[in-house]
Amino acid sequence: MVIDWSQAGTGRPKAGERERTRAAAYVRMSTEHQKYSTDNQMAVIRRYADSRQYEVVRTYTDSGKSGLRLVGRDALQALLQDVESGLADYTAILVYDVSRWGRFQDPDEAAAIELRCKHAGIVVHYCAEQFENDGSIGSSIVKTVKRAMAGEYSRELSVKVFAGQANLIRLGYRQGGTPGFGLRRVLVDQTGNHKSELARGEHKSIATDRVILVPGPADEVALVQQIYRSFVEDGLGERQIADMLNDQGVMTDLGRAWTRGAVHQVLINEKYVGNNVWGRTSFKLKQVHKRNPPEAWIRFDGAFEPLVPIEAFTAARAIIEARALRMSDETMLAKLEQVLRQKGMLTGLIIDEIDDLPSSSSYACRFGSLLRAYALVGFVPDRDYRYLEINRRLRHLHPEIINDVIRGIAMAGGQAIQDASTDLLYINNEFSTSIVIVRCLETEAGALRWKVRLDAALNPDLTIAVRMRRGNDAPLDYYLLPRLDMHEAVLRLCEFNGLSLDCYRFDSLSHLYEMSERKQMLKVA
């Protein structure tokens, strides 16, 4: 019997046919571009591979991943790691088109990805483009234009999406977020007929459906009205109201004990008088979280049925604004100097106990620190209180950061529940998170050091280490430390720690918010 090796399927190339070159394929599908499915991309890539004598030996797939940033795209990061570490068993990468690397607002980011592959000796081919990626002037110009067009497409899409969301707000529909204590989300069809109430974590599934807010159970509505009466008529503060609600055994809408901040939010949120306000913060093109000025907010007054009369809400706001009226620097220092003459010394506790004196935190905020305020009135403490003052400032900062994380996760479509006894956050009922603020220490030589103590008792799945900058007045960066990778209870960080630790470092918490983002998945029969 004679074997004809030229026949297909024998595993050998035909006579005159060269050996196939080993290649990898990278495909990405983002939620904005469902028509470019990964299957469709692979079909084009396979046809290209067959016509150019490539053999696809590995495929990297990012499904449902936005191309606006590199963060969160595990397949692309794995590809780059294989390429740069020498583990790649291929010499070419096949990509559907230029935009699959990403629709970055800076086109140089996409160019950098291709350059990293090129430096490792691996060429990149764009299978659906009308040009050869051969390094010629023509191909370089076309690639640059295509990268800029990809970023511009995302920018234009962002503008259109924002305009559509703003229009829905002006029509009285709710755009994301928890309803709040005393309120419920109700699904309505395109004609405005009520369909059903949405439970926590549920979302609409039909594109033409909309969500509105309605009053919740009668007992919750009564408690909201009681909060306003206690604050406006009885003169109780937020802390006193929170203690009263906790004594009654009432939990917040998130199933937690009441805090001063939770009561404050009820008193300042316009949804309790039926106003639909949106756009207080923004995260356009997944670049930077920022707070928008009130004139940039999108609003529709009277969109929902109010829980409290507008008069009560206006009175509560007037009390809060009056309480926040700023004294002049001279008046604040004159009052502080008077207390110094009476007491003979100054401490934060003494300041906070004087009824007609601004709080110690107000002095620290106005003058930069309590020690500076002391110096301005001629008081020099017997000992160095800076360490205690920094600790106090960090303790005050901790709940603010926790609340910011909870809000950021909610904006991303996730849910974070805080354990009142441990301050652990349970994100999407999937993993526990601890937030640790790490003070900055300066050595005699001027170098900066940080000591991170991981909570071995609570043993959270993820620790967020908030590294403070020099002076300990604001966060410098963030380390997301998974329990599985941490083998020591104490980490000692310097300004640069090498890849083994700095791979967990991020300039913001946007990566955490992206981790908590919920994605809709097609139901499989």
Coordinates of C-alpha atoms in Angstrom, one line a residue:
M1 CA 0.0 0.0 0.0
V2 CA 1.3 3.4 -0.9
I3 CA 0.5 6.4 1.3
D4 CA -0.2 9.7 -0.5
W5 CA 1.1 12.3 2.0
S6 CA -0.2 15.1 -0.2
Q7 CA -3.8 14.3 0.8
A8 CA -5.5 16.6 3.4
G9 CA -5.9 15.3 6.9
T10 CA -2.6 13.4 6.9
G11 CA -0.9 16.1 9.1
R12 CA 1.8 16.8 6.5
P13 CA 1.9 19.7 4.1
K14 CA 1.2 19.2 0.4
A15 CA 4.0 19.0 -2.0
G16 CA 5.4 22.5 -2.6
E17 CA 3.5 23.8 0.4
R18 CA 5.5 25.4 3.2
E19 CA 5.1 24.5 6.9
R20 CA 2.4 26.5 8.7
T21 CA 3.6 29.2 11.1
R22 CA 2.4 28.9 14.6
A23 CA 0.2 31.8 15.7
A24 CA -2.1 33.0 18.5
A25 CA -5.5 34.7 18.1
Y26 CA -6.8 37.5 20.3
V27 CA -10.5 38.3 20.2
R28 CA -12.6 40.7 22.3
M29 CA -16.3 41.5 22.5
S30 CA -17.5 44.5 24.5
T31 CA -21.0 45.1 25.6
E32 CA -21.2 48.1 23.2
H33 CA -20.5 46.1 20.1
Q34 CA -22.5 42.8 20.3
K35 CA -22.6 42.4 16.6
Y36 CA -18.8 41.7 16.6
S37 CA -19.1 38.4 18.5
T38 CA -16.0 36.4 19.3
D39 CA -17.3 33.6 17.0
N40 CA -17.5 36.0 14.1
Q41 CA -14.0 37.3 14.8
M42 CA -12.6 33.8 14.9
A43 CA -14.2 32.9 11.6
V44 CA -12.4 35.8 9.9
I45 CA -9.2 35.0 11.7
R46 CA -9.3 31.3 10.6
R47 CA -9.9 32.3 7.0
Y48 CA -6.9 34.6 7.2
A49 CA -4.8 31.9 8.8
D50 CA -5.7 29.4 6.1
S51 CA -4.8 31.8 3.3
R52 CA -1.5 32.8 4.9
Q53 CA -0.4 29.4 6.1
Y54 CA -0.8 30.1 9.8
E55 CA -1.8 27.5 12.4
V56 CA -3.7 29.0 15.4
V57 CA -2.3 27.1 18.4
R58 CA -3.7 29.3 21.1
T59 CA -6.7 31.7 21.5
Y60 CA -7.0 34.5 24.1
T61 CA -10.6 35.7 24.6
D62 CA -12.0 38.7 26.5
S63 CA -15.7 38.3 26.4
G64 CA -17.9 41.2 27.5
K65 CA -14.9 43.4 28.2
S66 CA -14.8 47.1 27.4
G67 CA -11.9 48.3 25.3
L68 CA -11.6 51.6 27.1
R69 CA -8.9 50.4 29.5
L70 CA -6.4 47.6 29.9
V71 CA -7.6 47.0 33.5
G72 CA -9.9 43.9 33.8
R73 CA -8.9 42.3 30.5
D74 CA -7.4 39.1 31.8
A75 CA -6.9 37.5 28.4
L76 CA -5.0 40.4 27.0
Q77 CA -2.8 40.7 30.1
A78 CA -2.1 36.9 29.9
L79 CA -1.1 37.3 26.3
L80 CA 1.3 40.1 27.0
Q81 CA 2.7 38.2 30.0
D82 CA 3.3 35.1 27.8
V83 CA 4.9 37.2 25.1
E84 CA 7.2 39.2 27.3
S85 CA 8.2 36.2 29.5
G86 CA 9.2 34.0 26.6
L87 CA 6.4 31.5 27.2
A88 CA 4.8 32.2 23.9
D89 CA 5.0 29.1 21.6
Y90 CA 4.1 31.1 18.5
T91 CA 5.6 33.8 16.4
A92 CA 2.5 35.8 15.2
I93 CA -0.7 37.2 16.7
L94 CA -3.8 37.4 14.6
V95 CA -6.3 40.1 15.6
Y96 CA -9.7 40.9 13.9
D97 CA -9.0 44.6 13.5
V98 CA -7.2 47.6 15.1
S99 CA -10.0 48.4 17.5
R100 CA -9.8 44.9 19.2
W101 CA -6.7 46.0 21.2
G102 CA -8.9 48.7 22.6
R103 CA -10.8 51.9 22.0
F104 CA -8.4 53.9 24.1
Q105 CA -8.8 57.7 24.4
D106 CA -5.1 57.9 24.0
P107 CA -4.3 56.0 20.7
D108 CA -0.7 55.5 21.9
E109 CA -2.0 52.9 24.4
A110 CA -3.0 50.6 21.5
A111 CA 0.3 51.3 19.7
A112 CA 2.2 50.4 22.9
I113 CA 0.5 46.9 23.0
E114 CA 1.6 46.2 19.5
L115 CA 5.1 47.5 20.2
R116 CA 5.5 45.2 23.2
C117 CA 4.7 42.2 21.0
K118 CA 7.2 43.5 18.3
H119 CA 10.0 43.9 20.8
A120 CA 9.5 40.2 21.8
G121 CA 9.9 39.2 18.1
I122 CA 6.2 38.5 17.5
V123 CA 4.4 40.1 14.6
V124 CA 0.8 41.3 14.7
H125 CA -1.6 40.8 11.8
Y126 CA -5.0 42.6 11.5
C127 CA -7.2 40.1 9.6
A128 CA -10.2 42.2 8.7
E129 CA -8.3 45.4 7.7
Q130 CA -7.6 46.5 4.2
F131 CA -3.9 47.1 4.8
E132 CA -0.8 44.9 5.4
N133 CA 0.8 45.5 8.8
D134 CA 4.2 45.5 7.2
G135 CA 5.7 48.6 8.9
S136 CA 5.4 50.8 5.8
I137 CA 4.6 54.5 6.0
G138 CA 1.1 53.8 4.5
S139 CA 0.2 51.1 7.1
S140 CA 1.6 53.3 9.9
I141 CA -0.6 56.2 8.9
V142 CA -3.7 54.0 8.5
K143 CA -3.2 52.4 11.9
T144 CA -2.8 55.8 13.6
V145 CA -6.0 57.0 12.0
K146 CA -7.8 53.8 12.9
R147 CA -6.7 54.0 16.5
A148 CA -7.9 57.6 16.8
M149 CA -11.2 56.6 15.2
A150 CA -11.7 53.8 17.6
G151 CA -11.3 56.2 20.6
E152 CA -13.6 58.8 19.0
Y153 CA -16.3 56.1 18.4
S154 CA -16.3 55.5 22.2
R155 CA -16.4 59.2 23.0
E156 CA -19.3 59.8 20.6
L157 CA -21.1 56.7 22.0
S158 CA -20.6 58.1 25.5
V159 CA -22.2 61.4 24.6
K160 CA -25.2 59.6 23.0
V161 CA -25.7 57.3 26.0
F162 CA -25.5 60.3 28.4
A163 CA -28.0 62.2 26.4
G164 CA -30.4 59.3 26.4
Q165 CA -30.0 58.7 30.1
A166 CA -30.5 62.5 30.8
N167 CA -33.7 62.4 28.7
L168 CA -35.1 59.5 30.7
I169 CA -34.4 61.4 33.9
R170 CA -36.3 64.4 32.6
L171 CA -39.2 62.0 31.8
G172 CA -39.3 61.0 35.4
Y173 CA -37.6 57.6 35.2
R174 CA -35.0 56.2 37.7
Q175 CA -31.5 55.5 36.5
G176 CA -29.8 53.0 38.7
G177 CA -28.9 53.0 42.4
T178 CA -30.7 51.7 45.5
P179 CA -34.1 53.3 46.2
G180 CA -33.3 54.2 49.8
F181 CA -35.2 53.7 53.1
G182 CA -38.9 54.1 52.7
L183 CA -38.9 53.9 48.9
R184 CA -39.2 51.0 46.4
R185 CA -38.4 50.6 42.7
V186 CA -41.3 49.6 40.4
L187 CA -41.1 48.4 36.9
V188 CA -43.4 50.1 34.3
D189 CA -44.0 49.4 30.7
Q190 CA -43.7 51.8 27.8
T191 CA -47.2 53.1 28.4
G192 CA -46.6 53.7 32.1
N193 CA -48.5 50.8 33.5
H194 CA -47.1 49.2 36.7
K195 CA -45.7 45.7 36.1
S196 CA -44.0 44.6 39.3
E197 CA -41.8 45.7 42.2
L198 CA -38.1 45.1 41.8
A199 CA -36.3 43.5 44.8
R200 CA -32.8 44.3 45.8
G201 CA -30.4 43.2 43.1
E202 CA -33.1 42.8 40.4
H203 CA -32.9 44.7 37.1
K204 CA -35.2 45.2 34.2
S205 CA -34.8 42.8 31.3
I206 CA -36.9 44.4 28.6
A207 CA -35.4 47.4 26.8
T208 CA -38.7 49.3 26.7
D209 CA -39.4 48.9 30.4
R210 CA -38.6 51.7 32.8
V211 CA -38.1 52.1 36.6
I212 CA -39.8 54.6 38.9
L213 CA -39.7 55.2 42.6
V214 CA -42.8 54.8 44.8
P215 CA -43.4 55.0 48.6
G216 CA -42.6 51.8 50.4
P217 CA -44.4 50.1 53.3
A218 CA -46.4 52.5 55.5
D219 CA -44.2 51.8 58.6
E220 CA -41.1 52.9 56.7
V221 CA -42.8 56.0 55.3
A222 CA -43.9 56.9 58.8
L223 CA -40.3 56.5 60.1
V224 CA -39.0 58.8 57.4
Q225 CA -41.5 61.4 58.4
Q226 CA -40.5 60.9 62.0
I227 CA -36.9 61.5 61.2
Y228 CA -37.8 64.9 59.7
R229 CA -40.1 65.8 62.6
S230 CA -37.3 64.9 65.1
F231 CA -34.8 67.0 63.2
V232 CA -36.9 70.0 62.3
E233 CA -39.4 70.3 65.2
D234 CA -37.7 68.5 68.1
G235 CA -34.2 69.8 67.4
L236 CA -32.5 66.4 67.6
G237 CA -29.2 65.9 65.7
E238 CA -28.5 63.1 63.3
R239 CA -26.6 61.1 65.9
Q240 CA -29.5 61.3 68.4
I241 CA -32.0 60.3 65.7
A242 CA -29.7 57.3 64.7
D243 CA -29.5 56.2 68.3
M244 CA -33.3 56.5 68.6
L245 CA -33.9 54.3 65.5
N246 CA -31.4 51.7 66.7
D247 CA -33.1 51.6 70.1
Q248 CA -36.4 50.9 68.3
G249 CA -34.6 48.0 66.5
V250 CA -35.1 49.6 63.1
M251 CA -32.6 48.6 60.4
T252 CA -31.6 50.6 57.3
D253 CA -32.7 49.6 53.8
L254 CA -29.3 47.8 53.5
G255 CA -30.0 45.8 56.7
R256 CA -27.5 47.7 58.8
A257 CA -27.7 49.7 62.0
W258 CA -28.4 53.4 61.6
T259 CA -25.4 55.9 61.7
R260 CA -25.2 59.6 61.7
G261 CA -24.4 59.6 58.0
A262 CA -27.4 57.4 57.1
V263 CA -29.8 59.8 58.8
H264 CA -28.0 62.7 57.2
Q265 CA -28.6 61.2 53.7
V266 CA -32.3 60.9 54.4
L267 CA -32.4 64.6 55.4
I268 CA -30.6 65.9 52.3
N269 CA -31.8 63.6 49.5
E270 CA -34.4 65.2 47.2
K271 CA -36.0 61.9 46.3
Y272 CA -37.9 62.1 49.5
V273 CA -39.8 65.1 48.2
G274 CA -40.3 63.4 44.8
N275 CA -37.5 65.1 42.9
N276 CA -35.5 63.0 40.3
V277 CA -31.9 64.2 40.5
W278 CA -29.1 62.4 38.5
G279 CA -25.5 63.1 37.5
R280 CA -24.1 64.3 40.8
T281 CA -21.0 62.2 40.0
S282 CA -19.7 60.9 36.7
F283 CA -17.2 58.3 35.4
K284 CA -17.2 59.0 31.7
L285 CA -15.2 56.7 29.5
K286 CA -14.0 55.0 32.7
Q287 CA -11.4 57.6 33.1
V288 CA -11.9 59.5 36.4
H289 CA -14.6 59.5 39.0
K290 CA -15.5 63.1 39.7
R291 CA -18.2 65.1 41.5
N292 CA -20.2 67.5 39.3
P293 CA -21.3 71.0 40.3
P294 CA -25.1 71.3 41.1
E295 CA -25.7 73.3 37.9
A296 CA -24.6 70.2 35.9
W297 CA -27.0 67.9 37.6
I298 CA -29.9 66.5 35.5
R299 CA -33.2 66.9 37.4
F300 CA -37.0 66.6 37.2
D301 CA -38.8 68.0 40.2
G302 CA -42.0 66.3 41.3
A303 CA -41.3 63.1 39.3
F304 CA -42.3 60.8 42.2
E305 CA -44.9 60.7 45.0
P306 CA -43.2 62.6 47.9
L307 CA -42.8 61.0 51.4
V308 CA -42.4 64.3 53.2
P309 CA -43.7 67.8 52.4
I310 CA -41.4 70.2 50.7
E311 CA -41.7 72.6 53.7
A312 CA -40.1 70.0 56.0
F313 CA -37.4 69.3 53.5
T314 CA -36.6 73.0 53.1
A315 CA -36.6 73.5 56.8
A316 CA -34.2 70.6 57.3
R317 CA -31.9 72.0 54.6
A318 CA -31.9 75.4 56.2
I319 CA -30.9 74.0 59.5
I320 CA -28.0 72.1 57.9
E321 CA -26.8 75.1 55.9
A322 CA -27.0 77.4 58.9
R323 CA -25.0 74.9 61.0
A324 CA -22.3 75.0 58.3
L325 CA -22.0 78.8 58.1
R326 CA -18.3 79.7 58.1
M327 CA -16.8 81.9 60.8
S328 CA -13.9 84.1 59.8
D329 CA -10.4 82.9 60.7
E330 CA -10.1 85.8 63.1
T331 CA -13.3 84.9 64.9
M332 CA -12.4 81.3 65.2
L333 CA -8.9 82.1 66.6
A334 CA -10.4 84.7 69.0
K335 CA -12.8 82.1 70.4
L336 CA -9.9 79.6 70.7
E337 CA -7.7 82.1 72.5
Q338 CA -10.5 82.8 75.0
V339 CA -10.8 79.1 75.8
L340 CA -7.0 78.9 76.2
R341 CA -7.2 81.7 78.8
Q342 CA -10.0 80.0 80.7
K343 CA -8.6 76.4 80.6
G344 CA -4.9 77.2 80.6
M345 CA -4.4 74.5 77.9
L346 CA -6.0 73.2 74.7
T347 CA -6.9 69.7 73.5
G348 CA -9.3 68.3 71.0
L349 CA -11.6 67.1 73.7
I350 CA -11.7 70.5 75.4
I351 CA -12.6 72.2 72.1
D352 CA -15.4 69.7 71.3
E353 CA -17.0 70.2 74.7
I354 CA -17.4 74.0 74.3
D355 CA -21.0 74.6 73.0
D356 CA -20.4 77.8 71.1
L357 CA -17.0 76.8 69.7
P358 CA -16.4 75.1 66.3
S359 CA -15.4 71.5 66.5
S360 CA -11.8 70.4 66.7
S361 CA -12.1 69.0 63.2
S362 CA -13.3 72.4 61.9
Y363 CA -10.1 74.0 63.3
A364 CA -8.0 71.2 61.8
C365 CA -9.7 71.7 58.4
R366 CA -9.5 75.5 58.4
F367 CA -5.9 75.8 59.6
G368 CA -4.4 72.6 58.3
S369 CA -3.9 71.0 61.6
L370 CA -4.8 71.4 65.3
L371 CA -1.1 72.1 66.1
R372 CA -1.1 75.0 63.7
A373 CA -4.2 76.4 65.3
Y374 CA -2.6 76.1 68.7
A375 CA 0.5 77.9 67.5
L376 CA -1.6 80.8 66.1
V377 CA -3.0 81.5 69.6
G378 CA 0.3 81.0 71.3
F379 CA -0.2 77.5 72.8
V380 CA 2.7 75.0 72.7
P381 CA 1.9 71.5 74.0
D382 CA 4.2 70.0 76.5
R383 CA 4.7 66.9 74.3
D384 CA 4.6 66.2 70.6
Y385 CA 0.9 65.5 69.8
R386 CA 1.4 65.0 66.1
Y387 CA 1.3 61.2 66.3
L388 CA -2.1 61.3 68.1
E389 CA -3.4 64.0 65.8
I390 CA -2.5 61.9 62.7
N391 CA -4.2 58.8 64.2
R392 CA -7.4 60.8 64.9
R393 CA -7.4 62.2 61.4
L394 CA -7.0 58.7 60.0
R395 CA -9.8 57.3 62.2
H396 CA -12.1 60.1 60.8
L397 CA -11.0 59.3 57.3
H398 CA -11.8 55.5 57.6
P399 CA -15.6 55.8 57.5
E400 CA -15.4 58.3 54.6
I401 CA -13.4 55.9 52.5
I402 CA -15.8 53.0 53.4
N403 CA -18.7 55.1 52.3
D404 CA -16.9 56.1 49.1
V405 CA -16.2 52.5 48.3
I406 CA -19.9 51.6 48.9
R407 CA -21.0 54.4 46.6
G408 CA -18.5 53.5 43.9
I409 CA -19.6 49.8 43.9
A410 CA -23.2 50.9 43.7
M411 CA -22.5 53.1 40.8
A412 CA -20.9 50.2 39.0
G413 CA -24.1 48.1 39.5
G414 CA -22.8 46.0 42.4
Q415 CA -23.7 45.9 46.1
A416 CA -21.6 46.3 49.2
I417 CA -23.0 45.5 52.7
Q418 CA -21.1 46.8 55.7
D419 CA -20.9 44.7 58.9
A420 CA -21.5 47.3 61.6
S421 CA -19.5 45.3 64.2
T422 CA -16.4 44.6 62.1
D423 CA -16.6 47.2 59.3
L424 CA -16.0 44.4 56.8
L425 CA -17.7 44.9 53.4
Y426 CA -19.4 42.0 51.8
I427 CA -19.4 42.7 48.0
N428 CA -22.2 41.1 45.9
N429 CA -22.4 38.4 48.6
E430 CA -19.3 36.9 46.9
F431 CA -16.3 38.0 48.9
S432 CA -15.4 40.0 52.0
T433 CA -13.2 43.1 52.0
S434 CA -11.4 44.9 54.7
I435 CA -10.2 48.5 54.3
V436 CA -6.9 49.4 56.1
I437 CA -5.5 53.0 56.2
V438 CA -1.7 52.9 56.2
R439 CA 0.1 55.9 57.6
C440 CA 3.2 57.2 56.0
L441 CA 6.4 57.2 58.0
E442 CA 9.5 59.2 57.0
T443 CA 13.0 57.9 57.9
E444 CA 15.8 60.2 59.0
A445 CA 17.2 60.0 55.5
G446 CA 13.9 61.2 54.0
A447 CA 12.7 57.9 52.6
L448 CA 9.1 56.9 52.9
R449 CA 7.9 53.7 54.5
W450 CA 4.5 52.1 55.1
K451 CA 3.6 49.1 57.4
V452 CA 0.5 47.2 56.4
R453 CA -1.0 45.0 59.1
L454 CA -3.4 42.4 57.6
D455 CA -6.3 41.3 59.8
A456 CA -5.5 37.7 60.6
A457 CA -8.5 37.3 62.9
L458 CA -11.2 38.3 60.4
N459 CA -9.2 36.9 57.5
P460 CA -11.0 38.9 54.7
D461 CA -10.8 37.6 51.1
L462 CA -9.5 41.0 50.0
T463 CA -7.7 43.7 51.9
I464 CA -7.7 47.3 50.5
A465 CA -4.6 49.0 51.8
V466 CA -5.0 52.8 51.5
R467 CA -1.5 54.1 51.4
M468 CA -1.3 57.7 52.7
R469 CA 1.0 60.2 51.1
R470 CA 3.7 62.2 52.9
G471 CA 2.0 64.3 55.6
N472 CA -0.8 61.7 55.9
D473 CA -3.4 64.2 54.7
A474 CA -4.7 62.3 51.6
P475 CA -4.4 58.9 50.0
L476 CA -1.4 58.3 47.7
D477 CA -2.5 55.0 46.1
Y478 CA -4.2 51.7 46.8
Y479 CA -3.1 48.1 47.2
L480 CA -5.7 45.4 46.5
L481 CA -4.3 42.4 48.4
P482 CA -6.0 39.0 47.9
R483 CA -5.8 36.7 50.9
L484 CA -4.6 33.8 48.7
D485 CA -1.5 35.6 47.7
M486 CA -0.6 37.1 51.1
H487 CA 1.6 34.8 53.2
E488 CA 2.7 37.4 55.9
A489 CA 0.6 39.2 58.5
V490 CA 2.7 42.4 58.1
L491 CA 3.9 43.9 54.9
R492 CA 6.6 46.6 54.8
L493 CA 6.3 48.9 51.8
C494 CA 8.7 51.5 50.5
E495 CA 8.2 53.8 47.6
F496 CA 9.0 51.2 45.0
N497 CA 8.6 47.5 45.9
G498 CA 9.1 45.5 42.7
L499 CA 6.6 43.6 40.6
S500 CA 5.9 41.0 43.4
L501 CA 4.0 43.7 45.4
D502 CA 3.5 46.6 43.0
C503 CA 1.4 44.4 40.7
Y504 CA -1.3 44.9 43.3
R505 CA -0.9 48.7 43.3
F506 CA -3.5 51.0 41.7
D507 CA -3.8 54.8 41.5
S508 CA -7.6 54.6 42.2
L509 CA -10.2 52.1 43.2
S510 CA -11.8 51.9 39.8
H511 CA -10.4 48.4 39.3
L512 CA -12.3 47.3 42.5
Y513 CA -15.5 48.9 41.1
E514 CA -15.0 47.1 37.8
M515 CA -14.5 43.8 39.7
S516 CA -17.9 44.4 41.4
E517 CA -19.7 45.3 38.2
R518 CA -22.6 43.0 37.3
K519 CA -23.0 41.8 33.7
Q520 CA -26.2 40.4 32.1
M521 CA -25.7 37.0 30.6
L522 CA -27.8 35.3 27.9
K523 CA -29.9 32.6 29.3
V524 CA -28.9 29.2 28.0
A525 CA -31.6 26.6 27.3

